């Protein structure tokens, strides 16, 4: 028998019992005639103890030979510890060894298997099996398992079927770049890995499976921005005979269930905000509403006073940092540097200090009287002690820049507590996005998203203005999911493809199967997909999804443990019809 117990479960009440444990050697403390070993498994750490003379000399000598991460099986008697460790659930006991078997030896690991490891990212990924032994990773993997389980439980209780859709599908140019797989049996032809099961889940609705979900891998061959993975997991869902309201309520219910059952937190009712408001007040389509600090526009008050920068700006807009009037020169310079970083791209930052004595002092005193500044302050609803931070320029980019500054101020003022969760639905996204470079519209969500009924006429006159029945679920400034009510009418879908620059033939070629399905009684339907990796990270209170995935890829899309992607043999290429034969 390898074990009677795990390394996490022995307590004071077990004192006197003879037990057997198996696990990895975490640490050895050799004090000459006394020796302690921390034995670790998935469930915890148990301290083992040996005393020279008390045990057999052979056992003691054997223990001395152990190294970190050796796999051992031990038998011994549970005893009460002299110096207890209140930080460890097993901290009141230790095991006095009577027998020890080395089940396997280990090389010294290239980094420490501790909560805070000394290993760099690449090294930890190369030896992922060692990294996965660490507590923080185990915690994330356990959390991920529980989230998956509770998701299934909730959706099952609401009548959803989990249905698998294929991984080998057809390449479409819309959206991100596809990963493709060559077909051996159909040489010169390729499958694509799904960016999402979007069209399949819609077809399932046509097929009458009116509540579908799948916890499913999706593949996108995008340049990897920080914290994107080429393969990632979605909780993908679709429902028929529903309105947008039904979907928002269903998945608000799911989020509720998850927070309740996994964190014991009631996250309350979701706030709702339309896209236009989110952009105007927070400069972001995924505002972090754990704190306020909404934008205040000053264009009318700030212009025509001789300050060229503001006079030429489309928008002058700012935020109020409460109680920050005492910010030092150095702190203000740092904020200016922050907004001028190339990733943010502002040209400069104007500040107004509303001093506690009631006086006002700004970085543009030359152009504005104290009276002017008073007017600004009153528009902000500012009180003595507050600091106003103001940016200007073209409307869209200035709002984005100020959005970043708002988040930075939120960080500096400790307003973004990772233990507080504030969910939000952002609704009424624009249907289309104009791309200047290619001079065409792109679907902001995807081409199957329906326009708002009252905006359908705009598709003929001013398509860029049409709003969509599309929504995002946002928690603490993180977009955890998005979806839409779909088009279920063949003609409207055709119209949409043509707005997106598809000829009839191209549309038929790429999405004919869906359009054909729409001719056989497609019900009204809609759905959503939540980013599962991201959801785990939000629950874990972490910024990065990488440590929420057992085997992630690095920033260049490589799996450095198995060393993939890799070249393949010529015989394999030949079989696939991909071997380029060079003439000798
Ligand atoms: N398939 C969409 C996505 O991957 C989600 C949806 O519209 O349901 O973003």
PDB file of C-alpha atoms and ligand atoms in Angstrom, residues 195-196 198 201 220 234 236-238 445-446 482-484 486 527-529, ligand 1:
ATOM      1  CA  UNK A 195     -11.788  30.329 -33.884  1.00  0.00           C
ATOM      2  CA  UNK A 196     -15.046  29.566 -32.103  1.00  0.00           C
ATOM      3  CA  UNK A 198     -20.068  30.161 -33.835  1.00  0.00           C
ATOM      4  CA  UNK A 201     -23.925  26.514 -32.533  1.00  0.00           C
ATOM      5  CA  UNK A 220      -6.675  31.996 -33.255  1.00  0.00           C
ATOM      6  CA  UNK A 234     -14.527  29.363 -24.017  1.00  0.00           C
ATOM      7  CA  UNK A 236     -19.701  28.797 -25.457  1.00  0.00           C
ATOM      8  CA  UNK A 237     -23.482  29.070 -25.264  1.00  0.00           C
ATOM      9  CA  UNK A 238     -26.463  29.560 -27.544  1.00  0.00           C
ATOM     10  CA  UNK A 445     -18.589  41.479 -33.070  1.00  0.00           C
ATOM     11  CA  UNK A 446     -18.988  39.067 -35.995  1.00  0.00           C
ATOM     12  CA  UNK A 482     -19.434  38.702 -25.275  1.00  0.00           C
ATOM     13  CA  UNK A 483     -22.281  37.708 -27.495  1.00  0.00           C
ATOM     14  CA  UNK A 484     -25.215  38.855 -29.534  1.00  0.00           C
ATOM     15  CA  UNK A 486     -28.048  36.693 -34.282  1.00  0.00           C
ATOM     16  CA  UNK A 527     -25.830  33.511 -27.372  1.00  0.00           C
ATOM     17  CA  UNK A 528     -22.637  34.382 -25.645  1.00  0.00           C
ATOM     18  CA  UNK A 529     -19.163  33.004 -25.058  1.00  0.00           C
TER      19      UNK A 529
HETATM   20  N1  LIG B   1     -18.429  33.307 -30.971  1.00  0.00           N
HETATM   21  C1  LIG B   1     -18.329  34.580 -30.331  1.00  0.00           C
HETATM   22  C2  LIG B   1     -16.869  34.818 -29.920  1.00  0.00           C
HETATM   23  O1  LIG B   1     -16.052  33.916 -29.990  1.00  0.00           O
HETATM   24  C3  LIG B   1     -19.188  34.682 -29.120  1.00  0.00           C
HETATM   25  C4  LIG B   1     -20.646  34.716 -29.432  1.00  0.00           C
HETATM   26  O2  LIG B   1     -21.081  35.618 -30.168  1.00  0.00           O
HETATM   27  O3  LIG B   1     -21.376  33.900 -28.876  1.00  0.00           O
HETATM   28  O4  LIG B   1     -16.542  35.905 -29.493  1.00  0.00           O
END
